[in-house]
Amino acid sequence: MPQDDMLEHSLKAQSLLLPSAASRRPLTDFFTRALSAFQSSSDAAQKFQVICTAPSHASTSAAAEALGKSYPQQPPAPISPTKRPHTLIVLDSSFNPPTLAHLHMATSAVEDIIKRKGKGEIDGVRLLLLLAVVNADKAPKPAAFDQRLAMMWAFARDVQRALREDEDERPDVLASGPGPKPQLNNQEAEQKQGLDIAVDISLTAKPFFHEKSRAMAESEFYKPPPPEQKEGGKEDTMEQVILAGYDTLIRIFNPKYYGPPPTSVTQVATQIRHVHDPSKKGTPMQQALDLFFSRAKLRVTMRTDDEWGGKAEQMAYLESLLSEEGLQKIGGSKGWKDRIEMVERLTEEGCTLLT
């Protein structure tokens, strides 16, 4: 799809969220103001900020029922969780505007995690859409950041809608795209026994994944109030699940972002000591990614429809990379291999876990 058409298609998503062009203006103005405030702040804490939350369907319906049919469309606002999530699923939207592929990445990750943990744990799962205003490689195109945020808001609603629907009735296009949309009333949506989660939209000034991960982990937004802390004053842990494409996996393990890999016998020996003794500094990549993988997992979706090669090639790269020799060659740690899973996107069956 040409860039202009893709931008126009994404911006049309806003029309589903508010009833008229006049009422859509406050939404776009909100994101423009939020972006400006974030970029102009000198506060170190503003390296990461949740600027708004698309609330769960249940909470929105409850508020509407309490206030009656005259319940007005509320402006976007951040809604902090009442307790620390045990799983934060993160979709980085810093590289491209959200697409159908991103929709499948997000929904399949939520569904797989709920299958493993049980539907009773859904309140402990949160989805975060992240936009970095500083990028390690690329300029913001084809859309400006404030337009990108509006797309992310519409995308959050698309994800929520898809999760509430049965998989066999899920549309193959975004709800914000062209074509007929399935019309569900509140009662029908509840009967479908779908998944209902809140989606946060955030900004960060950190360009690298390990820096973004640290900023999210340290954010007060996801920390519980004192009554939710465990005995001894320890906080509940929150595991991050970073959603990434195959191309992003290659960037994360590119030594150029961390410093040169070990080249001498002494440097290799230092790396080996670091694996057994965390007090040792280790390689530049280990210094960056050891902490990253202690709090985060990578869920990598194959890209078999473009220049990145087929399934066999991508699996071969991953197996080579995650071998002890492969990780040592780039200055990594062998323990990282247990924190990475690769899934294959199938047209009709969702995502299949490969490793």
Coordinates of N, CA and C in Angstrom, one line a residue, residues 166-264:
D166 N -15.1 -13.9 18.9 CA -14.6 -15.3 18.7 C -13.6 -15.3 17.6
E167 N -12.6 -16.1 17.7 CA -11.6 -16.2 16.6 C -12.2 -16.5 15.2
D168 N -13.2 -17.4 15.2 CA -13.8 -17.7 13.9 C -14.7 -16.6 13.3
E169 N -15.0 -15.6 14.1 CA -15.8 -14.5 13.6 C -14.9 -13.2 13.5
R170 N -13.6 -13.3 13.8 CA -12.8 -12.1 13.8 C -12.6 -11.7 12.3
P171 N -12.7 -10.4 12.0 CA -12.5 -9.9 10.7 C -11.1 -10.0 10.3
D172 N -10.8 -10.1 9.0 CA -9.4 -10.1 8.5 C -8.9 -8.8 8.1
V173 N -9.7 -7.7 8.5 CA -9.2 -6.3 8.3 C -9.4 -5.6 9.7
L174 N -8.6 -4.6 9.9 CA -8.8 -3.8 11.1 C -10.2 -3.2 11.1
A175 N -10.8 -3.1 12.3 CA -12.1 -2.5 12.4 C -12.1 -1.1 11.8
S176 N -10.9 -0.4 11.8 CA -10.8 0.9 11.3 C -10.7 1.0 9.8
G177 N -10.6 -0.2 9.2 CA -10.3 -0.2 7.7 C -11.6 -0.2 6.9
P178 N -11.5 -0.3 5.6 CA -12.7 -0.3 4.8 C -13.5 -1.6 4.9
G179 N -14.8 -1.6 4.4 CA -15.6 -2.8 4.4 C -16.6 -2.8 5.5
P180 N -17.5 -3.8 5.5 CA -18.5 -3.9 6.5 C -17.9 -4.3 7.8
K181 N -18.5 -3.7 8.9 CA -18.0 -4.1 10.3 C -19.1 -4.9 11.0
P182 N -18.7 -5.9 11.7 CA -19.7 -6.7 12.5 C -20.3 -5.8 13.6
Q183 N -21.6 -5.8 13.7 CA -22.2 -4.9 14.8 C -22.6 -5.8 16.0
L184 N -22.0 -5.5 17.1 CA -22.2 -6.3 18.3 C -22.7 -5.3 19.4
N185 N -23.9 -5.7 20.0 CA -24.3 -4.9 21.2 C -23.6 -5.4 22.4
N186 N -23.7 -4.7 23.5 CA -23.0 -5.1 24.7 C -23.3 -6.5 25.2
Q187 N -24.5 -6.9 25.1 CA -24.9 -8.2 25.6 C -24.3 -9.3 24.7
E188 N -24.3 -9.1 23.4 CA -23.7 -10.1 22.5 C -22.2 -10.2 22.8
A189 N -21.6 -9.1 23.0 CA -20.1 -9.1 23.2 C -19.8 -9.9 24.5
E190 N -20.6 -9.7 25.5 CA -20.4 -10.4 26.8 C -20.6 -11.9 26.6
Q191 N -21.6 -12.3 25.8 CA -21.9 -13.7 25.6 C -20.8 -14.4 24.9
K192 N -20.0 -13.7 24.1 CA -18.9 -14.3 23.4 C -17.8 -14.8 24.2
Q193 N -17.8 -14.4 25.5 CA -16.8 -14.8 26.4 C -15.4 -14.5 25.9
G194 N -15.3 -13.3 25.3 CA -14.0 -12.9 24.8 C -13.1 -12.3 25.9
L195 N -11.9 -11.9 25.5 CA -11.0 -11.3 26.5 C -11.1 -9.8 26.5
D196 N -11.1 -9.2 27.7 CA -11.3 -7.8 27.9 C -10.2 -7.2 28.7
I197 N -9.3 -6.4 28.1 CA -8.2 -5.8 28.8 C -8.1 -4.4 28.5
A198 N -7.4 -3.7 29.3 CA -7.1 -2.3 29.1 C -5.8 -2.2 28.3
V199 N -5.7 -1.1 27.5 CA -4.5 -0.9 26.6 C -4.0 0.5 26.9
D200 N -2.7 0.6 27.3 CA -2.1 1.9 27.6 C -1.3 2.3 26.3
I201 N -1.3 3.7 26.2 CA -0.5 4.3 25.1 C 0.5 5.2 25.7
S202 N 1.8 5.0 25.3 CA 2.9 5.7 26.1 C 3.9 6.3 25.1
L203 N 4.7 7.2 25.7 CA 5.8 7.8 25.0 C 7.1 7.6 25.7
T204 N 8.2 7.5 25.0 CA 9.5 7.3 25.6 C 10.5 8.1 24.8
A205 N 11.5 8.6 25.5 CA 12.6 9.2 24.8 C 13.8 8.3 24.7
K206 N 13.7 7.1 25.0 CA 14.7 6.1 24.9 C 14.7 5.4 23.6
P207 N 15.8 5.3 22.9 CA 15.8 4.7 21.6 C 16.1 3.2 21.5
F208 N 16.7 2.7 22.6 CA 17.1 1.2 22.6 C 16.1 0.4 23.4
F209 N 16.0 -0.9 23.1 CA 15.0 -1.7 23.8 C 15.4 -1.9 25.2
H210 N 16.6 -2.1 25.5 CA 17.0 -2.3 26.9 C 16.7 -1.1 27.8
E211 N 16.9 0.1 27.2 CA 16.6 1.4 27.9 C 15.1 1.6 28.1
K212 N 14.3 1.2 27.0 CA 12.9 1.3 27.2 C 12.4 0.4 28.2
S213 N 12.9 -0.8 28.3 CA 12.5 -1.8 29.3 C 12.8 -1.3 30.7
R214 N 13.9 -0.8 30.9 CA 14.2 -0.3 32.2 C 13.3 0.9 32.6
A215 N 13.0 1.8 31.7 CA 12.1 2.9 32.0 C 10.7 2.4 32.3
M216 N 10.2 1.4 31.6 CA 8.9 0.8 31.9 C 8.9 0.2 33.3
A217 N 10.0 -0.6 33.6 CA 10.1 -1.3 34.9 C 10.1 -0.3 36.1
E218 N 10.7 0.9 35.9 CA 10.9 1.8 37.0 C 9.7 2.8 37.1
S219 N 8.8 2.8 36.1 CA 7.7 3.7 36.1 C 6.8 3.5 37.3
E220 N 6.4 4.6 37.9 CA 5.5 4.5 39.0 C 4.1 4.1 38.6
F221 N 3.8 4.3 37.3 CA 2.5 4.0 36.7 C 2.1 2.6 37.0
Y222 N 3.1 1.6 36.9 CA 2.8 0.2 37.0 C 3.1 -0.3 38.4
K223 N 3.5 0.5 39.3 CA 3.9 0.0 40.7 C 2.6 0.1 41.6
P224 N 2.5 -1.0 42.4 CA 1.3 -1.1 43.2 C 1.3 -0.1 44.4
P225 N 0.2 0.3 44.9 CA 0.2 1.1 46.2 C 0.6 0.2 47.3
P226 N 1.1 0.8 48.4 CA 1.6 0.0 49.5 C 0.8 -1.3 49.9
P227 N -0.5 -1.2 50.0 CA -1.3 -2.4 50.4 C -1.1 -3.6 49.5
E228 N -0.6 -3.4 48.2 CA -0.5 -4.5 47.3 C 0.9 -5.0 47.3
Q229 N 1.8 -4.5 48.2 CA 3.2 -5.0 48.3 C 3.2 -6.3 49.0
K230 N 4.1 -7.2 48.7 CA 4.3 -8.4 49.4 C 4.9 -8.2 50.8
E231 N 4.9 -9.3 51.6 CA 5.5 -9.2 52.9 C 6.9 -8.9 52.8
G232 N 7.4 -8.1 53.8 CA 8.8 -7.6 53.7 C 9.0 -6.4 52.9
G233 N 7.9 -5.8 52.3 CA 8.1 -4.6 51.6 C 8.4 -4.8 50.1
K234 N 8.6 -6.1 49.7 CA 8.9 -6.4 48.3 C 7.7 -6.2 47.4
E235 N 8.0 -5.6 46.2 CA 6.9 -5.4 45.2 C 6.7 -6.7 44.4
D236 N 5.4 -6.8 44.0 CA 5.1 -7.9 43.0 C 6.0 -7.7 41.8
T237 N 6.4 -8.8 41.2 CA 7.2 -8.7 40.0 C 6.3 -8.5 38.8
M238 N 6.8 -7.9 37.8 CA 6.1 -7.7 36.5 C 7.0 -8.1 35.4
E239 N 6.6 -9.1 34.7 CA 7.4 -9.6 33.5 C 6.9 -8.9 32.3
Q240 N 7.9 -8.4 31.5 CA 7.6 -7.8 30.2 C 7.7 -8.8 29.1
V241 N 6.7 -8.8 28.2 CA 6.8 -9.6 27.0 C 6.8 -8.6 25.8
I242 N 8.0 -8.6 25.2 CA 8.3 -7.6 24.2 C 7.9 -8.3 22.8
L243 N 7.0 -7.7 22.1 CA 6.6 -8.2 20.8 C 7.5 -7.6 19.7
A244 N 8.0 -8.4 18.9 CA 8.9 -7.9 17.9 C 8.8 -8.8 16.6
G245 N 9.2 -8.2 15.5 CA 9.3 -8.9 14.3 C 10.7 -9.4 14.1
Y246 N 10.9 -10.3 13.1 CA 12.2 -10.9 12.9 C 13.3 -9.9 12.7
D247 N 13.0 -8.8 11.9 CA 13.9 -7.8 11.6 C 14.4 -7.1 12.9
T248 N 13.4 -6.9 13.9 CA 13.8 -6.3 15.1 C 14.7 -7.2 16.0
L249 N 14.5 -8.5 15.9 CA 15.4 -9.4 16.6 C 16.8 -9.2 16.1
I250 N 17.0 -9.1 14.8 CA 18.4 -8.9 14.3 C 19.0 -7.6 14.8
R251 N 18.2 -6.5 14.9 CA 18.7 -5.3 15.4 C 19.1 -5.4 16.9
I252 N 18.3 -6.1 17.7 CA 18.5 -6.2 19.1 C 19.9 -6.9 19.4
F253 N 20.2 -7.9 18.5 CA 21.5 -8.6 18.7 C 22.6 -8.1 17.8
N254 N 22.5 -6.9 17.3 CA 23.5 -6.3 16.5 C 24.5 -5.7 17.4
P255 N 25.8 -6.2 17.4 CA 26.8 -5.6 18.4 C 27.0 -4.1 18.2
K256 N 26.7 -3.5 17.0 CA 27.1 -2.1 16.8 C 26.3 -1.2 17.8
Y257 N 25.2 -1.7 18.4 CA 24.5 -0.8 19.3 C 25.1 -0.9 20.7
Y258 N 26.0 -1.8 21.0 CA 26.5 -1.9 22.3 C 28.0 -1.8 22.4
G259 N 28.7 -1.9 21.3 CA 30.2 -1.9 21.4 C 30.7 -3.1 20.7
P260 N 32.0 -3.2 20.4 CA 32.6 -4.3 19.7 C 32.5 -5.6 20.5
P261 N 32.4 -6.8 19.8 CA 32.4 -8.1 20.5 C 33.8 -8.4 20.9
P262 N 34.0 -9.4 21.8 CA 35.3 -9.8 22.3 C 36.1 -10.4 21.2
T263 N 37.4 -9.9 21.1 CA 38.2 -10.4 20.0 C 39.5 -11.1 20.5
S264 N 39.8 -10.9 21.8 CA 41.1 -11.5 22.3 C 40.7 -12.6 23.3

